[in-house]
Amino acid sequence: MEQDFGKLDAIISAYRGKKGVLIPLLQEAQNLEGYLSRPVLKYISEKMNVPAAEIYGVVTFYSMFRLVPQGKHIIRVCKGTACHVSDADGIKEALIENLKLEGGQVTTQDMQFTLMEVACLGCCSLAPVIMVDDQTFGKLTPQAIPGILEKFSF
Ligand code: FES
């Protein structure tokens, strides 16, 4: 099936011919679908006349770029020291169990949630901590996880 690159074309047009625009261009392109698919990267490479290897170098270097689709809600589990010693592993296990993630899967089947580990979230006194999108939840127990997920399941 031919992919419609209309919106991507508009973004590319705004940047074409300018220098040092690859990162902002890729960020805007990512905003269209939440990630950068292979066809999108190939298209950008062709239209911007930038070698694919250079583009892959950029998107794999910067952690803000995503090469696979992500869930509607991003759950960040803090694995910093304070959280680690406060049973962050138990919190992560409860998340995996409640989200029914299997075999290292990080995104739920229904694309509602993506689970990731991060270093210190900067609120160690609340350990163990998770963030769901931009909301922080601290002093957690595994038992609190279903109620938190419930808030975001609609
Ligand atoms: S170690 Fe988790 S918030 Fe700092």
mmCIF file with all atom_site columns, C-alpha atoms and ligand atoms in Angstrom:
data_model
loop_
_atom_site.group_PDB
_atom_site.id
_atom_site.type_symbol
_atom_site.label_atom_id
_atom_site.label_alt_id
_atom_site.label_comp_id
_atom_site.label_asym_id
_atom_site.label_entity_id
_atom_site.label_seq_id
_atom_site.pdbx_PDB_ins_code
_atom_site.Cartn_x
_atom_site.Cartn_y
_atom_site.Cartn_z
_atom_site.occupancy
_atom_site.B_iso_or_equiv
_atom_site.pdbx_formal_charge
_atom_site.auth_seq_id
_atom_site.auth_comp_id
_atom_site.auth_asym_id
_atom_site.auth_atom_id
_atom_site.pdbx_PDB_model_num
ATOM   1   C  CA  . MET A 1 1   ? 0.000   0.000   0.000  1.00 0.00 ? 1   MET A CA  1
ATOM   2   C  CA  . GLU A 1 2   ? 1.311   3.432   -0.908 1.00 0.00 ? 2   GLU A CA  1
ATOM   3   C  CA  . GLN A 1 3   ? 1.878   5.512   2.219  1.00 0.00 ? 3   GLN A CA  1
ATOM   4   C  CA  . ASP A 1 4   ? 0.505   9.037   2.340  1.00 0.00 ? 4   ASP A CA  1
ATOM   5   C  CA  . PHE A 1 5   ? 3.365   11.381  3.126  1.00 0.00 ? 5   PHE A CA  1
ATOM   6   C  CA  . GLY A 1 6   ? 1.331   14.587  2.722  1.00 0.00 ? 6   GLY A CA  1
ATOM   7   C  CA  . LYS A 1 7   ? 1.913   15.895  6.248  1.00 0.00 ? 7   LYS A CA  1
ATOM   8   C  CA  . LEU A 1 8   ? 5.519   14.778  6.163  1.00 0.00 ? 8   LEU A CA  1
ATOM   9   C  CA  . ASP A 1 9   ? 5.986   16.603  2.855  1.00 0.00 ? 9   ASP A CA  1
ATOM   10  C  CA  . ALA A 1 10  ? 4.759   19.811  4.475  1.00 0.00 ? 10  ALA A CA  1
ATOM   11  C  CA  . ILE A 1 11  ? 7.309   19.427  7.279  1.00 0.00 ? 11  ILE A CA  1
ATOM   12  C  CA  . ILE A 1 12  ? 10.109  18.620  4.844  1.00 0.00 ? 12  ILE A CA  1
ATOM   13  C  CA  . SER A 1 13  ? 9.255   21.648  2.708  1.00 0.00 ? 13  SER A CA  1
ATOM   14  C  CA  . ALA A 1 14  ? 9.581   23.912  5.727  1.00 0.00 ? 14  ALA A CA  1
ATOM   15  C  CA  . TYR A 1 15  ? 13.118  22.664  6.371  1.00 0.00 ? 15  TYR A CA  1
ATOM   16  C  CA  . ARG A 1 16  ? 14.478  21.923  2.920  1.00 0.00 ? 16  ARG A CA  1
ATOM   17  C  CA  . GLY A 1 17  ? 17.539  23.900  1.920  1.00 0.00 ? 17  GLY A CA  1
ATOM   18  C  CA  . LYS A 1 18  ? 18.316  24.947  5.501  1.00 0.00 ? 18  LYS A CA  1
ATOM   19  C  CA  . LYS A 1 19  ? 21.346  23.803  7.427  1.00 0.00 ? 19  LYS A CA  1
ATOM   20  C  CA  . GLY A 1 20  ? 21.414  21.959  10.750 1.00 0.00 ? 20  GLY A CA  1
ATOM   21  C  CA  . VAL A 1 21  ? 17.736  21.093  10.601 1.00 0.00 ? 21  VAL A CA  1
ATOM   22  C  CA  . LEU A 1 22  ? 17.840  17.317  10.739 1.00 0.00 ? 22  LEU A CA  1
ATOM   23  C  CA  . ILE A 1 23  ? 17.041  17.006  14.459 1.00 0.00 ? 23  ILE A CA  1
ATOM   24  C  CA  . PRO A 1 24  ? 14.061  19.414  14.531 1.00 0.00 ? 24  PRO A CA  1
ATOM   25  C  CA  . LEU A 1 25  ? 12.781  17.886  11.305 1.00 0.00 ? 25  LEU A CA  1
ATOM   26  C  CA  . LEU A 1 26  ? 12.966  14.378  12.769 1.00 0.00 ? 26  LEU A CA  1
ATOM   27  C  CA  . GLN A 1 27  ? 11.247  15.567  15.948 1.00 0.00 ? 27  GLN A CA  1
ATOM   28  C  CA  . GLU A 1 28  ? 8.350   17.028  13.994 1.00 0.00 ? 28  GLU A CA  1
ATOM   29  C  CA  . ALA A 1 29  ? 8.150   13.933  11.837 1.00 0.00 ? 29  ALA A CA  1
ATOM   30  C  CA  . GLN A 1 30  ? 8.036   11.790  14.976 1.00 0.00 ? 30  GLN A CA  1
ATOM   31  C  CA  . ASN A 1 31  ? 5.142   13.838  16.326 1.00 0.00 ? 31  ASN A CA  1
ATOM   32  C  CA  . LEU A 1 32  ? 2.985   12.701  13.403 1.00 0.00 ? 32  LEU A CA  1
ATOM   33  C  CA  . GLU A 1 33  ? 2.755   9.056   14.477 1.00 0.00 ? 33  GLU A CA  1
ATOM   34  C  CA  . GLY A 1 34  ? 4.601   8.993   17.782 1.00 0.00 ? 34  GLY A CA  1
ATOM   35  C  CA  . TYR A 1 35  ? 7.591   7.212   16.277 1.00 0.00 ? 35  TYR A CA  1
ATOM   36  C  CA  . LEU A 1 36  ? 9.777   7.142   13.193 1.00 0.00 ? 36  LEU A CA  1
ATOM   37  C  CA  . SER A 1 37  ? 9.016   4.188   10.954 1.00 0.00 ? 37  SER A CA  1
ATOM   38  C  CA  . ARG A 1 38  ? 11.487  2.805   8.422  1.00 0.00 ? 38  ARG A CA  1
ATOM   39  C  CA  . PRO A 1 39  ? 9.523   4.159   5.413  1.00 0.00 ? 39  PRO A CA  1
ATOM   40  C  CA  . VAL A 1 40  ? 9.394   7.611   7.022  1.00 0.00 ? 40  VAL A CA  1
ATOM   41  C  CA  . LEU A 1 41  ? 13.164  7.632   7.603  1.00 0.00 ? 41  LEU A CA  1
ATOM   42  C  CA  . LYS A 1 42  ? 13.790  6.428   4.053  1.00 0.00 ? 42  LYS A CA  1
ATOM   43  C  CA  . TYR A 1 43  ? 11.515  9.135   2.677  1.00 0.00 ? 43  TYR A CA  1
ATOM   44  C  CA  . ILE A 1 44  ? 13.258  11.849  4.703  1.00 0.00 ? 44  ILE A CA  1
ATOM   45  C  CA  . SER A 1 45  ? 16.624  10.556  3.535  1.00 0.00 ? 45  SER A CA  1
ATOM   46  C  CA  . GLU A 1 46  ? 15.549  10.768  -0.118 1.00 0.00 ? 46  GLU A CA  1
ATOM   47  C  CA  . LYS A 1 47  ? 13.809  14.120  0.071  1.00 0.00 ? 47  LYS A CA  1
ATOM   48  C  CA  . MET A 1 48  ? 16.458  15.838  2.177  1.00 0.00 ? 48  MET A CA  1
ATOM   49  C  CA  . ASN A 1 49  ? 19.287  14.220  0.277  1.00 0.00 ? 49  ASN A CA  1
ATOM   50  C  CA  . VAL A 1 50  ? 20.866  13.014  3.511  1.00 0.00 ? 50  VAL A CA  1
ATOM   51  C  CA  . PRO A 1 51  ? 22.398  9.509   3.571  1.00 0.00 ? 51  PRO A CA  1
ATOM   52  C  CA  . ALA A 1 52  ? 20.237  6.976   5.431  1.00 0.00 ? 52  ALA A CA  1
ATOM   53  C  CA  . ALA A 1 53  ? 23.259  6.006   7.561  1.00 0.00 ? 53  ALA A CA  1
ATOM   54  C  CA  . GLU A 1 54  ? 23.524  9.586   8.822  1.00 0.00 ? 54  GLU A CA  1
ATOM   55  C  CA  . ILE A 1 55  ? 19.838  9.677   9.730  1.00 0.00 ? 55  ILE A CA  1
ATOM   56  C  CA  . TYR A 1 56  ? 20.053  6.323   11.534 1.00 0.00 ? 56  TYR A CA  1
ATOM   57  C  CA  . GLY A 1 57  ? 23.103  7.617   13.359 1.00 0.00 ? 57  GLY A CA  1
ATOM   58  C  CA  . VAL A 1 58  ? 21.091  10.563  14.685 1.00 0.00 ? 58  VAL A CA  1
ATOM   59  C  CA  . VAL A 1 59  ? 17.931  8.653   15.635 1.00 0.00 ? 59  VAL A CA  1
ATOM   60  C  CA  . THR A 1 60  ? 19.853  5.931   17.436 1.00 0.00 ? 60  THR A CA  1
ATOM   61  C  CA  . PHE A 1 61  ? 22.112  8.409   19.265 1.00 0.00 ? 61  PHE A CA  1
ATOM   62  C  CA  . TYR A 1 62  ? 19.390  10.593  20.798 1.00 0.00 ? 62  TYR A CA  1
ATOM   63  C  CA  . SER A 1 63  ? 17.088  8.844   23.257 1.00 0.00 ? 63  SER A CA  1
ATOM   64  C  CA  . MET A 1 64  ? 14.149  11.116  22.367 1.00 0.00 ? 64  MET A CA  1
ATOM   65  C  CA  . PHE A 1 65  ? 13.738  9.320   19.058 1.00 0.00 ? 65  PHE A CA  1
ATOM   66  C  CA  . ARG A 1 66  ? 11.604  6.217   18.912 1.00 0.00 ? 66  ARG A CA  1
ATOM   67  C  CA  . LEU A 1 67  ? 11.879  3.619   16.190 1.00 0.00 ? 67  LEU A CA  1
ATOM   68  C  CA  . VAL A 1 68  ? 8.972   1.449   17.289 1.00 0.00 ? 68  VAL A CA  1
ATOM   69  C  CA  . PRO A 1 69  ? 5.376   2.438   18.064 1.00 0.00 ? 69  PRO A CA  1
ATOM   70  C  CA  . GLN A 1 70  ? 4.688   3.296   21.687 1.00 0.00 ? 70  GLN A CA  1
ATOM   71  C  CA  . GLY A 1 71  ? 1.592   3.051   23.848 1.00 0.00 ? 71  GLY A CA  1
ATOM   72  C  CA  . LYS A 1 72  ? -0.745  5.977   24.458 1.00 0.00 ? 72  LYS A CA  1
ATOM   73  C  CA  . HIS A 1 73  ? 0.595   6.276   28.027 1.00 0.00 ? 73  HIS A CA  1
ATOM   74  C  CA  . ILE A 1 74  ? 4.265   6.000   28.959 1.00 0.00 ? 74  ILE A CA  1
ATOM   75  C  CA  . ILE A 1 75  ? 5.042   4.494   32.356 1.00 0.00 ? 75  ILE A CA  1
ATOM   76  C  CA  . ARG A 1 76  ? 8.505   5.262   33.701 1.00 0.00 ? 76  ARG A CA  1
ATOM   77  C  CA  . VAL A 1 77  ? 9.704   3.046   36.527 1.00 0.00 ? 77  VAL A CA  1
ATOM   78  C  CA  . CYS A 1 78  ? 12.513  4.635   38.481 1.00 0.00 ? 78  CYS A CA  1
ATOM   79  C  CA  . LYS A 1 79  ? 15.473  2.321   38.976 1.00 0.00 ? 79  LYS A CA  1
ATOM   80  C  CA  . GLY A 1 80  ? 17.667  4.877   40.736 1.00 0.00 ? 80  GLY A CA  1
ATOM   81  C  CA  . THR A 1 81  ? 19.356  3.885   43.995 1.00 0.00 ? 81  THR A CA  1
ATOM   82  C  CA  . ALA A 1 82  ? 16.702  5.154   46.427 1.00 0.00 ? 82  ALA A CA  1
ATOM   83  C  CA  . CYS A 1 83  ? 13.939  3.449   44.472 1.00 0.00 ? 83  CYS A CA  1
ATOM   84  C  CA  . HIS A 1 84  ? 15.983  0.323   43.936 1.00 0.00 ? 84  HIS A CA  1
ATOM   85  C  CA  . VAL A 1 85  ? 16.410  -0.190  47.670 1.00 0.00 ? 85  VAL A CA  1
ATOM   86  C  CA  . SER A 1 86  ? 12.692  0.527   48.168 1.00 0.00 ? 86  SER A CA  1
ATOM   87  C  CA  . ASP A 1 87  ? 11.528  -2.411  46.045 1.00 0.00 ? 87  ASP A CA  1
ATOM   88  C  CA  . ALA A 1 88  ? 11.387  -0.829  42.591 1.00 0.00 ? 88  ALA A CA  1
ATOM   89  C  CA  . ASP A 1 89  ? 11.683  -4.397  41.293 1.00 0.00 ? 89  ASP A CA  1
ATOM   90  C  CA  . GLY A 1 90  ? 8.464   -5.353  43.052 1.00 0.00 ? 90  GLY A CA  1
ATOM   91  C  CA  . ILE A 1 91  ? 6.739   -2.319  41.513 1.00 0.00 ? 91  ILE A CA  1
ATOM   92  C  CA  . LYS A 1 92  ? 8.003   -3.236  38.075 1.00 0.00 ? 92  LYS A CA  1
ATOM   93  C  CA  . GLU A 1 93  ? 6.839   -6.822  38.481 1.00 0.00 ? 93  GLU A CA  1
ATOM   94  C  CA  . ALA A 1 94  ? 3.391   -5.623  39.532 1.00 0.00 ? 94  ALA A CA  1
ATOM   95  C  CA  . LEU A 1 95  ? 3.251   -3.421  36.423 1.00 0.00 ? 95  LEU A CA  1
ATOM   96  C  CA  . ILE A 1 96  ? 4.312   -6.268  34.154 1.00 0.00 ? 96  ILE A CA  1
ATOM   97  C  CA  . GLU A 1 97  ? 1.725   -8.552  35.708 1.00 0.00 ? 97  GLU A CA  1
ATOM   98  C  CA  . ASN A 1 98  ? -1.119  -6.034  35.589 1.00 0.00 ? 98  ASN A CA  1
ATOM   99  C  CA  . LEU A 1 99  ? -0.306  -4.953  32.046 1.00 0.00 ? 99  LEU A CA  1
ATOM   100 C  CA  . LYS A 1 100 ? -0.006  -8.615  31.001 1.00 0.00 ? 100 LYS A CA  1
ATOM   101 C  CA  . LEU A 1 101 ? 3.337   -8.022  29.335 1.00 0.00 ? 101 LEU A CA  1
ATOM   102 C  CA  . GLU A 1 102 ? 5.012   -11.242 28.291 1.00 0.00 ? 102 GLU A CA  1
ATOM   103 C  CA  . GLY A 1 103 ? 8.468   -12.265 27.177 1.00 0.00 ? 103 GLY A CA  1
ATOM   104 C  CA  . GLY A 1 104 ? 10.128  -8.870  27.514 1.00 0.00 ? 104 GLY A CA  1
ATOM   105 C  CA  . GLN A 1 105 ? 7.291   -7.046  25.750 1.00 0.00 ? 105 GLN A CA  1
ATOM   106 C  CA  . VAL A 1 106 ? 7.215   -3.366  26.769 1.00 0.00 ? 106 VAL A CA  1
ATOM   107 C  CA  . THR A 1 107 ? 3.990   -2.235  25.081 1.00 0.00 ? 107 THR A CA  1
ATOM   108 C  CA  . THR A 1 108 ? 0.554   -3.674  25.761 1.00 0.00 ? 108 THR A CA  1
ATOM   109 C  CA  . GLN A 1 109 ? -1.368  -5.391  22.979 1.00 0.00 ? 109 GLN A CA  1
ATOM   110 C  CA  . ASP A 1 110 ? -3.972  -2.615  22.937 1.00 0.00 ? 110 ASP A CA  1
ATOM   111 C  CA  . MET A 1 111 ? -1.236  0.049   22.617 1.00 0.00 ? 111 MET A CA  1
ATOM   112 C  CA  . GLN A 1 112 ? -2.447  1.769   25.795 1.00 0.00 ? 112 GLN A CA  1
ATOM   113 C  CA  . PHE A 1 113 ? 0.782   1.540   27.804 1.00 0.00 ? 113 PHE A CA  1
ATOM   114 C  CA  . THR A 1 114 ? 4.527   1.355   27.259 1.00 0.00 ? 114 THR A CA  1
ATOM   115 C  CA  . LEU A 1 115 ? 6.739   0.508   30.209 1.00 0.00 ? 115 LEU A CA  1
ATOM   116 C  CA  . MET A 1 116 ? 10.291  1.793   30.516 1.00 0.00 ? 116 MET A CA  1
ATOM   117 C  CA  . GLU A 1 117 ? 12.968  1.982   33.174 1.00 0.00 ? 117 GLU A CA  1
ATOM   118 C  CA  . VAL A 1 118 ? 14.649  5.260   33.937 1.00 0.00 ? 118 VAL A CA  1
ATOM   119 C  CA  . ALA A 1 119 ? 17.339  6.520   36.274 1.00 0.00 ? 119 ALA A CA  1
ATOM   120 C  CA  . CYS A 1 120 ? 16.423  8.833   39.168 1.00 0.00 ? 120 CYS A CA  1
ATOM   121 C  CA  . LEU A 1 121 ? 13.216  10.805  38.579 1.00 0.00 ? 121 LEU A CA  1
ATOM   122 C  CA  . GLY A 1 122 ? 14.390  13.454  41.030 1.00 0.00 ? 122 GLY A CA  1
ATOM   123 C  CA  . CYS A 1 123 ? 11.987  12.786  43.889 1.00 0.00 ? 123 CYS A CA  1
ATOM   124 C  CA  . CYS A 1 124 ? 13.893  10.157  45.861 1.00 0.00 ? 124 CYS A CA  1
ATOM   125 C  CA  . SER A 1 125 ? 12.120  10.971  49.140 1.00 0.00 ? 125 SER A CA  1
ATOM   126 C  CA  . LEU A 1 126 ? 9.008   9.491   47.531 1.00 0.00 ? 126 LEU A CA  1
ATOM   127 C  CA  . ALA A 1 127 ? 10.714  6.201   46.622 1.00 0.00 ? 127 ALA A CA  1
ATOM   128 C  CA  . PRO A 1 128 ? 9.676   3.967   45.064 1.00 0.00 ? 128 PRO A CA  1
ATOM   129 C  CA  . VAL A 1 129 ? 8.399   6.202   42.290 1.00 0.00 ? 129 VAL A CA  1
ATOM   130 C  CA  . ILE A 1 130 ? 6.840   5.815   38.870 1.00 0.00 ? 130 ILE A CA  1
ATOM   131 C  CA  . MET A 1 131 ? 5.632   8.386   36.395 1.00 0.00 ? 131 MET A CA  1
ATOM   132 C  CA  . VAL A 1 132 ? 2.703   7.838   34.090 1.00 0.00 ? 132 VAL A CA  1
ATOM   133 C  CA  . ASP A 1 133 ? 2.950   10.450  31.345 1.00 0.00 ? 133 ASP A CA  1
ATOM   134 C  CA  . ASP A 1 134 ? 3.619   13.615  33.385 1.00 0.00 ? 134 ASP A CA  1
ATOM   135 C  CA  . GLN A 1 135 ? 2.097   12.431  36.678 1.00 0.00 ? 135 GLN A CA  1
ATOM   136 C  CA  . THR A 1 136 ? 4.280   11.180  39.511 1.00 0.00 ? 136 THR A CA  1
ATOM   137 C  CA  . PHE A 1 137 ? 3.236   8.445   41.930 1.00 0.00 ? 137 PHE A CA  1
ATOM   138 C  CA  . GLY A 1 138 ? 5.394   7.816   44.973 1.00 0.00 ? 138 GLY A CA  1
ATOM   139 C  CA  . LYS A 1 139 ? 5.695   5.726   48.132 1.00 0.00 ? 139 LYS A CA  1
ATOM   140 C  CA  . LEU A 1 140 ? 4.261   2.920   46.099 1.00 0.00 ? 140 LEU A CA  1
ATOM   141 C  CA  . THR A 1 141 ? 3.459   -0.629  46.949 1.00 0.00 ? 141 THR A CA  1
ATOM   142 C  CA  . PRO A 1 142 ? 2.723   -3.305  44.355 1.00 0.00 ? 142 PRO A CA  1
ATOM   143 C  CA  . GLN A 1 143 ? -0.876  -3.261  45.601 1.00 0.00 ? 143 GLN A CA  1
ATOM   144 C  CA  . ALA A 1 144 ? -1.269  0.376   44.464 1.00 0.00 ? 144 ALA A CA  1
ATOM   145 C  CA  . ILE A 1 145 ? -0.506  -0.424  40.826 1.00 0.00 ? 145 ILE A CA  1
ATOM   146 C  CA  . PRO A 1 146 ? -3.954  -1.629  39.626 1.00 0.00 ? 146 PRO A CA  1
ATOM   147 C  CA  . GLY A 1 147 ? -5.610  1.558   40.927 1.00 0.00 ? 147 GLY A CA  1
ATOM   148 C  CA  . ILE A 1 148 ? -3.064  3.759   39.146 1.00 0.00 ? 148 ILE A CA  1
ATOM   149 C  CA  . LEU A 1 149 ? -3.450  1.910   35.846 1.00 0.00 ? 149 LEU A CA  1
ATOM   150 C  CA  . GLU A 1 150 ? -7.212  2.185   36.187 1.00 0.00 ? 150 GLU A CA  1
ATOM   151 C  CA  . LYS A 1 151 ? -6.946  6.004   36.101 1.00 0.00 ? 151 LYS A CA  1
ATOM   152 C  CA  . PHE A 1 152 ? -5.355  5.852   32.655 1.00 0.00 ? 152 PHE A CA  1
ATOM   153 C  CA  . SER A 1 153 ? -7.447  3.082   31.137 1.00 0.00 ? 153 SER A CA  1
ATOM   154 C  CA  . PHE A 1 154 ? -10.089 4.800   29.077 1.00 0.00 ? 154 PHE A CA  1
HETATM 155 S  S1  . FES B 2 .   ? 16.006  7.137   42.879 1.00 0.00 ? 1   FES B S1  1
HETATM 156 FE FE1 . FES B 2 .   ? 13.937  7.093   42.240 1.00 0.00 ? 1   FES B FE1 1
HETATM 157 S  S2  . FES B 2 .   ? 13.367  9.149   42.318 1.00 0.00 ? 1   FES B S2  1
HETATM 158 FE FE2 . FES B 2 .   ? 15.459  9.203   42.809 1.00 0.00 ? 1   FES B FE2 1
#
